[in-house]
Short mmCIF file of C-alpha atoms and ligand atoms in Angstrom, two decimals:
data_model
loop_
_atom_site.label_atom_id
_atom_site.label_comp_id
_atom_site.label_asym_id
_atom_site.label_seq_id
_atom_site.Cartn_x
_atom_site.Cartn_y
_atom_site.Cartn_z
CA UNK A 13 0.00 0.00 0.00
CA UNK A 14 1.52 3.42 -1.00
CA UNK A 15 0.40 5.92 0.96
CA UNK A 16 0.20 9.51 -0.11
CA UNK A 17 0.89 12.27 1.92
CA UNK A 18 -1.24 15.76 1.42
CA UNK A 19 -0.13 18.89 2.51
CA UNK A 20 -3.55 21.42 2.60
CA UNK A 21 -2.60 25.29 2.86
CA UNK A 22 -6.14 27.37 2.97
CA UNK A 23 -8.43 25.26 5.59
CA UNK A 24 -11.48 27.30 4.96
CA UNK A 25 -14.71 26.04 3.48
CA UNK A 26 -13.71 24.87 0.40
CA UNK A 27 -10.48 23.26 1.63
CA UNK A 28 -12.30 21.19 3.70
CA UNK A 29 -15.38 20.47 1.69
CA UNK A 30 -12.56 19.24 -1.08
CA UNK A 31 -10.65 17.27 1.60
CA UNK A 32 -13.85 15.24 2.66
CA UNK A 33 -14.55 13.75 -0.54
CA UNK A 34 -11.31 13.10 -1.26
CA UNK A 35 -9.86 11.43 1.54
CA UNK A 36 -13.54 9.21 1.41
CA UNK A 37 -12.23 8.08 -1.65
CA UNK A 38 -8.83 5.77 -0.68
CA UNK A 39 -7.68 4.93 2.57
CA UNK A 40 -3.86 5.50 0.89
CA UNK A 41 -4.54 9.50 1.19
CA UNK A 42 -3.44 10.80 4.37
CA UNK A 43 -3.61 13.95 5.78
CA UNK A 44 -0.14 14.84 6.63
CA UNK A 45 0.43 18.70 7.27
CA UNK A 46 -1.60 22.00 7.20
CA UNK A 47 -1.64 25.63 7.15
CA UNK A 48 -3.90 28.07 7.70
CA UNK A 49 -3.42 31.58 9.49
CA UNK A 50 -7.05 31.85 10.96
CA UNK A 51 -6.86 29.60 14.04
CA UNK A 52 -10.98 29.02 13.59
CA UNK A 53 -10.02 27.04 10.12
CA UNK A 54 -7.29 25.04 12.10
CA UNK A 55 -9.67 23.82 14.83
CA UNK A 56 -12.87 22.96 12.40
CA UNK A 57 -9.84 21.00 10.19
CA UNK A 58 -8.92 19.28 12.95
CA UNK A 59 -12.26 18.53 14.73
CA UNK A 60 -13.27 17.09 11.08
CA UNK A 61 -10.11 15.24 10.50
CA UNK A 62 -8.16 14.21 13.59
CA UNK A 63 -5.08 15.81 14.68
CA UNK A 64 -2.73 13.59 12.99
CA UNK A 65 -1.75 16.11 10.50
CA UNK A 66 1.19 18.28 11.78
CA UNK A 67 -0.05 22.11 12.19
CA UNK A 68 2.93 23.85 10.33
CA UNK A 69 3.33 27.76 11.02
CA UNK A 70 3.88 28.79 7.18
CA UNK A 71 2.74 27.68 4.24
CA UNK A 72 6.57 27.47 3.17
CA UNK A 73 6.82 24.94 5.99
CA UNK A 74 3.96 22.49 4.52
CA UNK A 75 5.60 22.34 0.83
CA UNK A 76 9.41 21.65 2.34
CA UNK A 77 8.11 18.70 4.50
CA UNK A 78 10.22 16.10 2.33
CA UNK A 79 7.26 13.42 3.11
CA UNK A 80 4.65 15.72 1.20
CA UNK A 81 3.79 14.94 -2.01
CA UNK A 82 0.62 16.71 -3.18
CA UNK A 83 -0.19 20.48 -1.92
CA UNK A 84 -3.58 21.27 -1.97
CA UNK A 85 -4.23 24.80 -1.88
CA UNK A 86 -7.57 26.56 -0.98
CA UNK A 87 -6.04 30.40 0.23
CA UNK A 88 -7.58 33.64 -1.24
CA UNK A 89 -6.57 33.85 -4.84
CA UNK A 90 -4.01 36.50 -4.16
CA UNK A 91 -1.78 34.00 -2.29
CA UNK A 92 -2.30 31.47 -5.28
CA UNK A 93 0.66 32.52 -7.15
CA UNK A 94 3.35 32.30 -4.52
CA UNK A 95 1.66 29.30 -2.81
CA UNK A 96 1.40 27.69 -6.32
CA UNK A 97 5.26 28.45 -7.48
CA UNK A 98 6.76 27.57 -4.00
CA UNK A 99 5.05 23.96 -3.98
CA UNK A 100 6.49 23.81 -7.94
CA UNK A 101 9.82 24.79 -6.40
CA UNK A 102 9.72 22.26 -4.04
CA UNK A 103 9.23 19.39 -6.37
CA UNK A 104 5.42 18.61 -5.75
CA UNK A 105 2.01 17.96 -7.34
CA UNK A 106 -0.41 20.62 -7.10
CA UNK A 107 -4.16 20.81 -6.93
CA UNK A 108 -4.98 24.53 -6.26
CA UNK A 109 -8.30 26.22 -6.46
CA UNK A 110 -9.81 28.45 -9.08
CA UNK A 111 -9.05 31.28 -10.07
CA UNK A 112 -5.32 30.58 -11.18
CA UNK A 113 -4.33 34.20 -10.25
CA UNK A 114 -5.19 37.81 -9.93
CA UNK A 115 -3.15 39.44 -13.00
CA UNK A 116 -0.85 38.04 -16.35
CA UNK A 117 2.48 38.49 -14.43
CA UNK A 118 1.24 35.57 -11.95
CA UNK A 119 0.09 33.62 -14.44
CA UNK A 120 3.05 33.25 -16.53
CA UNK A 121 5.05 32.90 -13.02
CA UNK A 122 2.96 29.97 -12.24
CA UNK A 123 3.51 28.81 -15.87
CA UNK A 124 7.02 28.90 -16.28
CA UNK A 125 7.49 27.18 -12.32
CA UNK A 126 4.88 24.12 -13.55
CA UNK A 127 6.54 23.88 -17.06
CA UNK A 128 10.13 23.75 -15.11
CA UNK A 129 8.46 21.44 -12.26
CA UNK A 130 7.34 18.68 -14.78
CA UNK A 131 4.67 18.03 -11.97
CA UNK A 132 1.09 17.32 -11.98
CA UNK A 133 -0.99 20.53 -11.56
CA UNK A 134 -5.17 20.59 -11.24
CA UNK A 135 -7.40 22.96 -10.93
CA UNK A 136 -10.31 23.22 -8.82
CA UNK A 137 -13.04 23.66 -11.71
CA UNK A 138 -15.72 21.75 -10.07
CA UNK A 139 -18.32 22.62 -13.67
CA UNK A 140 -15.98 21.07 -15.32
CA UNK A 141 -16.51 17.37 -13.73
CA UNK A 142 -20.45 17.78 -13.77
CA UNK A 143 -22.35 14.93 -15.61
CA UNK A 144 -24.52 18.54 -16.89
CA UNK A 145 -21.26 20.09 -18.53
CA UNK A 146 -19.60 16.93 -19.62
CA UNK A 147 -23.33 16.47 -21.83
CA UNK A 148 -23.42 19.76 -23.23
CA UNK A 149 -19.93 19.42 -24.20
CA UNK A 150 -20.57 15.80 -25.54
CA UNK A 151 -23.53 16.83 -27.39
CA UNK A 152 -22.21 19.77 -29.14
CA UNK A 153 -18.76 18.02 -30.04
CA UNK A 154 -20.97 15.12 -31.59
CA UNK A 155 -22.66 17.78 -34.02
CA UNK A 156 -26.19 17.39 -32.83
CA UNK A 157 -26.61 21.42 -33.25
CA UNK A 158 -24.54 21.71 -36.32
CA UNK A 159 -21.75 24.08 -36.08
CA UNK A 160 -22.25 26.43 -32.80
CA UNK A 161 -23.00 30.09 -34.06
CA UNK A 162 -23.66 32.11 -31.09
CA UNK A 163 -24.81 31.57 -27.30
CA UNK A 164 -25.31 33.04 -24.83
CA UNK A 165 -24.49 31.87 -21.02
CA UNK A 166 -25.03 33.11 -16.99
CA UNK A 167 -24.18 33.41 -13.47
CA UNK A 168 -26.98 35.16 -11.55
CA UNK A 169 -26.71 34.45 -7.60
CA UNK A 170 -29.26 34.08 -4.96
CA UNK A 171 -29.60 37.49 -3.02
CA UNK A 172 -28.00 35.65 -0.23
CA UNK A 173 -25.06 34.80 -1.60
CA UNK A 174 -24.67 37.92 -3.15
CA UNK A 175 -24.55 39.05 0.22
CA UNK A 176 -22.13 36.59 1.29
CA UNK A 177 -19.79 37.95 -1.47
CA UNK A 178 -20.13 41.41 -0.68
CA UNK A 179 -19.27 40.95 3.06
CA UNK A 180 -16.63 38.58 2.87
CA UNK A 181 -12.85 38.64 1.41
CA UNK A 182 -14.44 38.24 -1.76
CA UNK A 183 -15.70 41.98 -2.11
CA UNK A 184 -11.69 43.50 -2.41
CA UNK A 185 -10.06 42.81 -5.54
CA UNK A 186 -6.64 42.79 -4.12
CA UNK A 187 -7.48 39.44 -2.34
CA UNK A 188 -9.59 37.82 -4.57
CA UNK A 189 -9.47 40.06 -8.23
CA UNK A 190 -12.53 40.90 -9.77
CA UNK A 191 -15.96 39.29 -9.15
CA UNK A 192 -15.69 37.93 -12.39
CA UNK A 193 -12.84 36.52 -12.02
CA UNK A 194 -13.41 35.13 -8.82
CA UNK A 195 -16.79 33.98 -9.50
CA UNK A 196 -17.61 33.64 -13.02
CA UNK A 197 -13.80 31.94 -14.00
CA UNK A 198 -16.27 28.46 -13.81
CA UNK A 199 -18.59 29.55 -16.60
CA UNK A 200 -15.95 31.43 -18.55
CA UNK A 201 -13.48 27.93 -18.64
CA UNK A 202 -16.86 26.46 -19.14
CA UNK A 203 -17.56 27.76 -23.13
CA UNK A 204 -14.11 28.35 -23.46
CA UNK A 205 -14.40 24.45 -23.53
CA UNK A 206 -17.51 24.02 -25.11
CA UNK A 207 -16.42 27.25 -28.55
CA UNK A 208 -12.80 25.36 -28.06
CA UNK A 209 -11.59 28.46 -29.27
CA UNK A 210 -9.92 31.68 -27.37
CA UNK A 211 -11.75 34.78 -27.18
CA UNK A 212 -10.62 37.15 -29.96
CA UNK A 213 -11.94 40.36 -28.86
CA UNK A 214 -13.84 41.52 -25.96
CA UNK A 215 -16.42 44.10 -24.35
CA UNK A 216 -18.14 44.72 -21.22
CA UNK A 217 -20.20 46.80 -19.23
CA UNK A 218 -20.80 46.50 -15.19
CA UNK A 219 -21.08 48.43 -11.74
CA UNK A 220 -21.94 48.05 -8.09
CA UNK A 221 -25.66 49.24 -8.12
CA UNK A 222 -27.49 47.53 -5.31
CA UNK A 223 -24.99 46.46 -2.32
CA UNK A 224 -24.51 50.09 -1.66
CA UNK A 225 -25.48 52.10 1.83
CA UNK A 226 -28.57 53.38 0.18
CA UNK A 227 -29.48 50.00 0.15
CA UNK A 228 -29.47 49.09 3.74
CA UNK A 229 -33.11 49.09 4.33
CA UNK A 230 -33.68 45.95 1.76
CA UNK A 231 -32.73 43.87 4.35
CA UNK A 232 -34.63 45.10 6.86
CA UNK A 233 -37.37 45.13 4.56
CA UNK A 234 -36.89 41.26 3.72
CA UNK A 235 -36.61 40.90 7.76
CA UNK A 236 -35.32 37.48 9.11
CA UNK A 237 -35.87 33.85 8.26
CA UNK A 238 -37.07 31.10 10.14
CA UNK A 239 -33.72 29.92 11.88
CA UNK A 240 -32.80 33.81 13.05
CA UNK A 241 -30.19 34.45 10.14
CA UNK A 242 -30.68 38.27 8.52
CA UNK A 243 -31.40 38.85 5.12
CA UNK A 244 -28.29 38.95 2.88
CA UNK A 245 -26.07 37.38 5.24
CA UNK A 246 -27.76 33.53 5.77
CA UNK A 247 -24.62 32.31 4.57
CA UNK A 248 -21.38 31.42 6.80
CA UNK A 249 -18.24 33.45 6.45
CA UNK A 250 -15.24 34.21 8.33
CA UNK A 251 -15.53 37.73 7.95
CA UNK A 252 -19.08 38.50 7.97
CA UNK A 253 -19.66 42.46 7.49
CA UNK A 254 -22.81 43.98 6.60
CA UNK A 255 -23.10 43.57 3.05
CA UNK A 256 -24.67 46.86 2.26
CA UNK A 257 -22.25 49.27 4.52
CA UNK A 258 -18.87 47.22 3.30
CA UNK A 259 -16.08 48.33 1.89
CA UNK A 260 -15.89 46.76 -1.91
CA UNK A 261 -14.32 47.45 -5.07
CA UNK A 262 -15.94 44.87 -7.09
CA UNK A 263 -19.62 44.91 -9.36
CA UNK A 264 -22.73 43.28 -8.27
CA UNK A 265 -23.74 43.41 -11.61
CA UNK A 266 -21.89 42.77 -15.43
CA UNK A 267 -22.62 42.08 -18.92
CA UNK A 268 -20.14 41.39 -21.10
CA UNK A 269 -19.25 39.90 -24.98
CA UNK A 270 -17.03 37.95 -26.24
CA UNK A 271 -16.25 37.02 -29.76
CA UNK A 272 -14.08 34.20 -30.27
CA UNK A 273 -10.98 33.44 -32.68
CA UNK A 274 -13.14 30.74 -34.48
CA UNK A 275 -15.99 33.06 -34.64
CA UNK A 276 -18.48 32.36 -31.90
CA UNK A 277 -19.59 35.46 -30.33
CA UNK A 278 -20.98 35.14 -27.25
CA UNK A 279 -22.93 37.41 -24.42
CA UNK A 280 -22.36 36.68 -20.51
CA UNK A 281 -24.56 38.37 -17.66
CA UNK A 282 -23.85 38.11 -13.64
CA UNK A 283 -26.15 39.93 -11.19
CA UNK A 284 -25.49 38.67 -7.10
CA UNK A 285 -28.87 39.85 -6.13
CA UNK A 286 -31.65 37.51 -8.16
CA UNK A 287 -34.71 35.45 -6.63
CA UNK A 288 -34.84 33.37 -9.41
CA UNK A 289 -31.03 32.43 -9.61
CA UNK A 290 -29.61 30.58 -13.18
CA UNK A 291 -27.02 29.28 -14.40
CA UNK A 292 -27.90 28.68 -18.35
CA UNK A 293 -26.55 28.42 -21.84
CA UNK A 294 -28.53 29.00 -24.72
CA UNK A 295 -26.43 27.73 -27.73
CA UNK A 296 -27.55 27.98 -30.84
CA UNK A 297 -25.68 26.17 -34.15
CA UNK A 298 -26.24 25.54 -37.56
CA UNK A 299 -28.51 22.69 -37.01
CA UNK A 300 -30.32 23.29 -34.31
CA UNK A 301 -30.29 24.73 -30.75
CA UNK A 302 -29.94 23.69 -27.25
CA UNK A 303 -30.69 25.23 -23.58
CA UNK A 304 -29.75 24.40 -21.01
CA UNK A 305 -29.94 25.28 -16.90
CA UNK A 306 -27.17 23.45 -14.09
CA UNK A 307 -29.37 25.01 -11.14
CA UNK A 308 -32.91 22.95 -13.07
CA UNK A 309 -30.47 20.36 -14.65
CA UNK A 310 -32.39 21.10 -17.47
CA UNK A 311 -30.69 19.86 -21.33
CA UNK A 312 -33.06 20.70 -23.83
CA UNK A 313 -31.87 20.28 -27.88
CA UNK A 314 -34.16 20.99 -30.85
CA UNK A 315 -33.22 20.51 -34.19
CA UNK A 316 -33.49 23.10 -36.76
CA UNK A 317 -36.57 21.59 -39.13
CA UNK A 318 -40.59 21.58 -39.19
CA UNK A 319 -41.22 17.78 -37.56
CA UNK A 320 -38.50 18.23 -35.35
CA UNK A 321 -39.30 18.29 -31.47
CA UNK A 322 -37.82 19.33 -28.04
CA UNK A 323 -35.33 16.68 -26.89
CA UNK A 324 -34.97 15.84 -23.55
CA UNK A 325 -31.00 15.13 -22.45
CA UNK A 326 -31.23 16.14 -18.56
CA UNK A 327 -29.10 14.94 -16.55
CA UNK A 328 -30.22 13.69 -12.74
CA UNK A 329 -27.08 16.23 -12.22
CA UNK A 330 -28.37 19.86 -10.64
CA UNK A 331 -27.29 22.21 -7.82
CA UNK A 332 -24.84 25.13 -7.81
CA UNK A 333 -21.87 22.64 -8.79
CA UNK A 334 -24.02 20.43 -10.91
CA UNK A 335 -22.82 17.26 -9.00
CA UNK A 336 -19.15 17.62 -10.28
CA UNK A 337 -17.52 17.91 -6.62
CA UNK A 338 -17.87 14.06 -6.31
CA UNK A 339 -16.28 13.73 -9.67
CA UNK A 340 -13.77 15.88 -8.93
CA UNK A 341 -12.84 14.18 -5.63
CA UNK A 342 -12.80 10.50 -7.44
CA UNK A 343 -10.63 11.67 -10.36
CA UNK A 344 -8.06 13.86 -8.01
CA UNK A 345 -7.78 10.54 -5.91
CA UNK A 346 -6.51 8.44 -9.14
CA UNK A 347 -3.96 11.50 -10.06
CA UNK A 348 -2.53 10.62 -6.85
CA UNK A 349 -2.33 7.41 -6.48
CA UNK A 350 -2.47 6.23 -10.51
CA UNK A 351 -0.35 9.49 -11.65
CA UNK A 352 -3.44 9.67 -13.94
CA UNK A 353 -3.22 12.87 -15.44
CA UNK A 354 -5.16 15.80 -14.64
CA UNK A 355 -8.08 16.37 -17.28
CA UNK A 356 -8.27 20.25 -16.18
CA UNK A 357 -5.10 21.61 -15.68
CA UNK A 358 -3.02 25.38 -15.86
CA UNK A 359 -3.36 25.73 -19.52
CA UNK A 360 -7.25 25.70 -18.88
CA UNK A 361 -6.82 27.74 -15.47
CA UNK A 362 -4.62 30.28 -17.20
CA UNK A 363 -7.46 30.57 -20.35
CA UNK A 364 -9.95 31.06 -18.09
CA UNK A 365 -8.04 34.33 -15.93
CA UNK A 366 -6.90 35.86 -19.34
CA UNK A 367 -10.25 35.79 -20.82
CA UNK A 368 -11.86 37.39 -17.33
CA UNK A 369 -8.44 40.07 -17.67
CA UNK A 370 -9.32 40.56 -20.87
CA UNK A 371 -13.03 41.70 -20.25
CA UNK A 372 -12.62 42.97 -16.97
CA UNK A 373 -9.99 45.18 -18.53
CA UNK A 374 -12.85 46.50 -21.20
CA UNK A 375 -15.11 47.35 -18.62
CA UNK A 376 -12.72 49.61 -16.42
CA UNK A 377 -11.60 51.28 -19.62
CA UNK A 378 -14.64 51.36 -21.45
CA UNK A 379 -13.69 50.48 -24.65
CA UNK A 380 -13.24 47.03 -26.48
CA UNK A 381 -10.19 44.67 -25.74
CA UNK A 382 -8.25 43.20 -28.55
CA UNK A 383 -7.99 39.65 -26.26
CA UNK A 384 -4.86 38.72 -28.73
CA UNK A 385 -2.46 41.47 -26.69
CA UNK A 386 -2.82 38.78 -24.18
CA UNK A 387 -2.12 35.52 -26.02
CA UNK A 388 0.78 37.13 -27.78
CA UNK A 389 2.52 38.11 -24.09
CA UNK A 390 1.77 34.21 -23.30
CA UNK A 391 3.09 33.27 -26.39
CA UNK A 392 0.00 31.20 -27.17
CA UNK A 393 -1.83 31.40 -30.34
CA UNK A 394 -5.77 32.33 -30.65
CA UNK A 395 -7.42 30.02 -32.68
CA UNK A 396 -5.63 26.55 -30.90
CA UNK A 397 -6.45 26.04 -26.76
CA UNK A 398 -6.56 22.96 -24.88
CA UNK A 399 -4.51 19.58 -24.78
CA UNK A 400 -2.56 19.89 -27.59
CA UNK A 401 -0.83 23.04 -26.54
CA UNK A 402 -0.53 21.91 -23.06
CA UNK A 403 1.43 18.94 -23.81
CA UNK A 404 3.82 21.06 -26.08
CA UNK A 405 3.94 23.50 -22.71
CA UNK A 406 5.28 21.22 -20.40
CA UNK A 407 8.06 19.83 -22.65
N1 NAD B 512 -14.21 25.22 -6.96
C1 NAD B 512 -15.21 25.86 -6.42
O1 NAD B 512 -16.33 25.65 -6.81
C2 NAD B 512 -14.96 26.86 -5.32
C3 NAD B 512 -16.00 27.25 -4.48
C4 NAD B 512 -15.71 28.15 -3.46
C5 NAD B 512 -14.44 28.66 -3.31
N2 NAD B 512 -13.45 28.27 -4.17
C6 NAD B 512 -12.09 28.81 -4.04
O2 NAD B 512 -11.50 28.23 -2.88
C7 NAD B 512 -10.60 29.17 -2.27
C8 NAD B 512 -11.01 29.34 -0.81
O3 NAD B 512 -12.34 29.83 -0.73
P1 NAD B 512 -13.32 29.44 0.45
O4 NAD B 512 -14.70 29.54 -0.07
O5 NAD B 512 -12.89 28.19 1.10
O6 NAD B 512 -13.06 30.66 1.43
P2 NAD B 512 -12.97 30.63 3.04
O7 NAD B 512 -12.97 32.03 3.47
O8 NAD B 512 -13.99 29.69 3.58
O9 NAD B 512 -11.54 29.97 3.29
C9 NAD B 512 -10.36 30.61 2.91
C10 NAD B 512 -9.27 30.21 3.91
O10 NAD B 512 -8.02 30.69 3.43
C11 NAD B 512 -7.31 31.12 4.58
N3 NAD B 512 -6.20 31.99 4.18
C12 NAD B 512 -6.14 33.33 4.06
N4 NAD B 512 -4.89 33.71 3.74
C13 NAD B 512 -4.13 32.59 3.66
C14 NAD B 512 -2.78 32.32 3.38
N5 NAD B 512 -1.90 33.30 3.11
N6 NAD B 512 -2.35 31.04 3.38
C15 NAD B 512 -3.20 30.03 3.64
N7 NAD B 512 -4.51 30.21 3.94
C16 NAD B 512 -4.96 31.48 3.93
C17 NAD B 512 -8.35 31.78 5.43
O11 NAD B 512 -7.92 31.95 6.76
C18 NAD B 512 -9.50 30.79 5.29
O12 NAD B 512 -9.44 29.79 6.29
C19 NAD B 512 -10.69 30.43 -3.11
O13 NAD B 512 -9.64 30.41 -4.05
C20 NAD B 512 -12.02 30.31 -3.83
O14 NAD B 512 -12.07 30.98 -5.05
C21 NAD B 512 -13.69 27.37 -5.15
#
């Protein structure tokens, strides 16, 4: 039996929501060191797991324990980078949470270190391992709309988690970049995937409307629910401010387009305060079109023609992650113990910042964003993406 040892730096919710399916999966993964600076992560860690793992002091110390051989990393995405390199540096696998990094520089830091490594590095894009996604994807590879045209996809949030957002580390883009970015990097990787193209040029349009002081007496309006918990802040966070009276420097709301090198244009819309909240793609090709909801687990296709009718392909997959954190889990267990190798990786994690840089960068300047300034610096081309270019990466 070879046992693997996992280092976690970032115990917070999703470090230990990750960790719990995982370790389920294999007896051979073992909890062998963590990090975290907030002592309230390091006691629900240990509660949940035992207090076998060795509480280290830095997240240095975790990746130069000679015995560690994966890092899993769950910090705010500003530590990412440095956390990312330094685990590179000390010859080990990776699995790190989305979003790669907060600007280009990181990016091609983290790059370069995983390229030099020759390790294993995933990402944390739970869509990506949903039954929903993987359909869509399927469907649309196998031709069943023709040859996609245009789409358009969303991310609009429950009012509650919107307020979660807005009141935790979340709402400063020096810890966690934009909202899109932070957010939205899912559904972004998502059609980058599914157009299998990079965006080509890009606009957008956004602001921070409704989480603003003015605002305050929505909540009060809304009043309590049934366990005690305040409007706007039901959910759990470490920091917990008022949502409305916080300081923030991201949007609540953004629209944005996106025309890709291979032609697809595309339109994108977030909003963190919606009572009916979606997450949908409406694709439509050359043969017919296809709709399609994660938060329903709706598929719908229709063929373009006059006998043709509405095709079910739902999934039992639904929910915010569509049922891919499972998936995730099983397939990160056989990277580590098979060396199987990661199906979403830093070429897809890198795609997925530059395209959010790219239109978060046309929204603060107002103007539309040749995307290709960005591939060029990467040395990437447009029209390519995905495994072929990854493999040629890492040699
Ligand atoms: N894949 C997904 O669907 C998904 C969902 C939620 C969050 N995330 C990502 O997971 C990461 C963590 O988010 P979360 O929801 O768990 O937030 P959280 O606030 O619950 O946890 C974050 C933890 O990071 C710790 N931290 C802060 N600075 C650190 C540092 N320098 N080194 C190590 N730890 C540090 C905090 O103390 C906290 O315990 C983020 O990158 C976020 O984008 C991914």
């Amino acid at each position: 039996m070879q046992r693997v040892n996992i280092g976690v730096i970032g115990c917070g919710g999703m470090g230990r929501s990750v960790l719990h399916k995982l370790l389920a999966c294999d007896q051979r993964l073992c909890l062998t060191a963590i990090y975290d600076p907030d002592s309230r992560s390091i006691a629900k860690t240990r509660e949940a797991f035992g207090d076998s793992a060795k509480v280290c002091a830095t997240a240095r110390a975790v990746v130069e324990m000679p015995e560690i051989d994966w890092v899993m990393i769950a910090s705010w995405n500003s530590r990412h980078c440095e956390q990312v390199v330094a685990a590179f540096e000390a010859g080990k696998h990776v699995f790190c949470q989305k979003p790669l990094a907060l600007n280009l520089d990181e990016c091609l830091r983290m790059l370069q270190a995983w390229k030099q490594s020759g390790k294993m590095f995933n990402i944390g894009f739970t869509l990506r391992y949903s039954p929903h996604y993987r359909k869509i994807k399927q469907l649309v590879e196998d031709g069943h709309i023709g040859s996609l045209i245009s789409m358009e996809f969303n991310e609009t949030l429950d009012f509650n988690h919107g307020g979660y957002i807005m009141g935790d580390w979340r709402r400063l883009r020096k810890n966690a970049g934009t909202h899109l970015l932070e957010k939205c990097c899912h559904d972004i990787d998502l059609v980058n995937w599914i157009v299998a193209s990079r965006a080509a040029r890009v606009a957008s349009f956004g602001g921070l409307d409704f989480f603003v002081p003015e605002n305050a007496d929505r909540a009060k309006l809304i009043g309590v629910r049934e366990d005690g918990k305040k409007a706007y802040q039901t959910w759990n966070s470490l920091i917990d401010l008022d949502p409305f009276q916080s300081d923030k420097d991201i949007v609540d709301n953004q629209v944005a387009i996106i025309e890709y090198a291979n032609g697809v244009r595309s339109t994108f819309h977030t909003n963190c305060n919606a009572a009916i909240p979606e997450r949908r793609m409406y694709l439509l090709g050359t043969e017919g079109t296809l709709r399609a909801d994660v938060l329903a687990g709706t598929i719908q296709l229709k063929r373009i023609g006059f006998d043709t009718h509405l095709e079910d392909f739902s999934t039992t997959s639904r929910g915010g992650h569509g049922g891919g954190d499972q998936i995730l889990a099983k397939e990160l267990a056989d990277s580590m113990l098979n060396q199987r190798p990661p199906s979403v990786g830093l070429m897809e994690g890198l795609e997925s910042a530059v395209t959010c840089f790219a239109i978060d960068e046309a929204m603060d300047r107002g103007t539309v964003i040749d995307a290709g300034v960005y591939w060029r610096q990467l040395q990437l081309s447009q029209v390519a993406g995905g495994q072929v270019e990854s493999q040629a990466a890492t040699q």
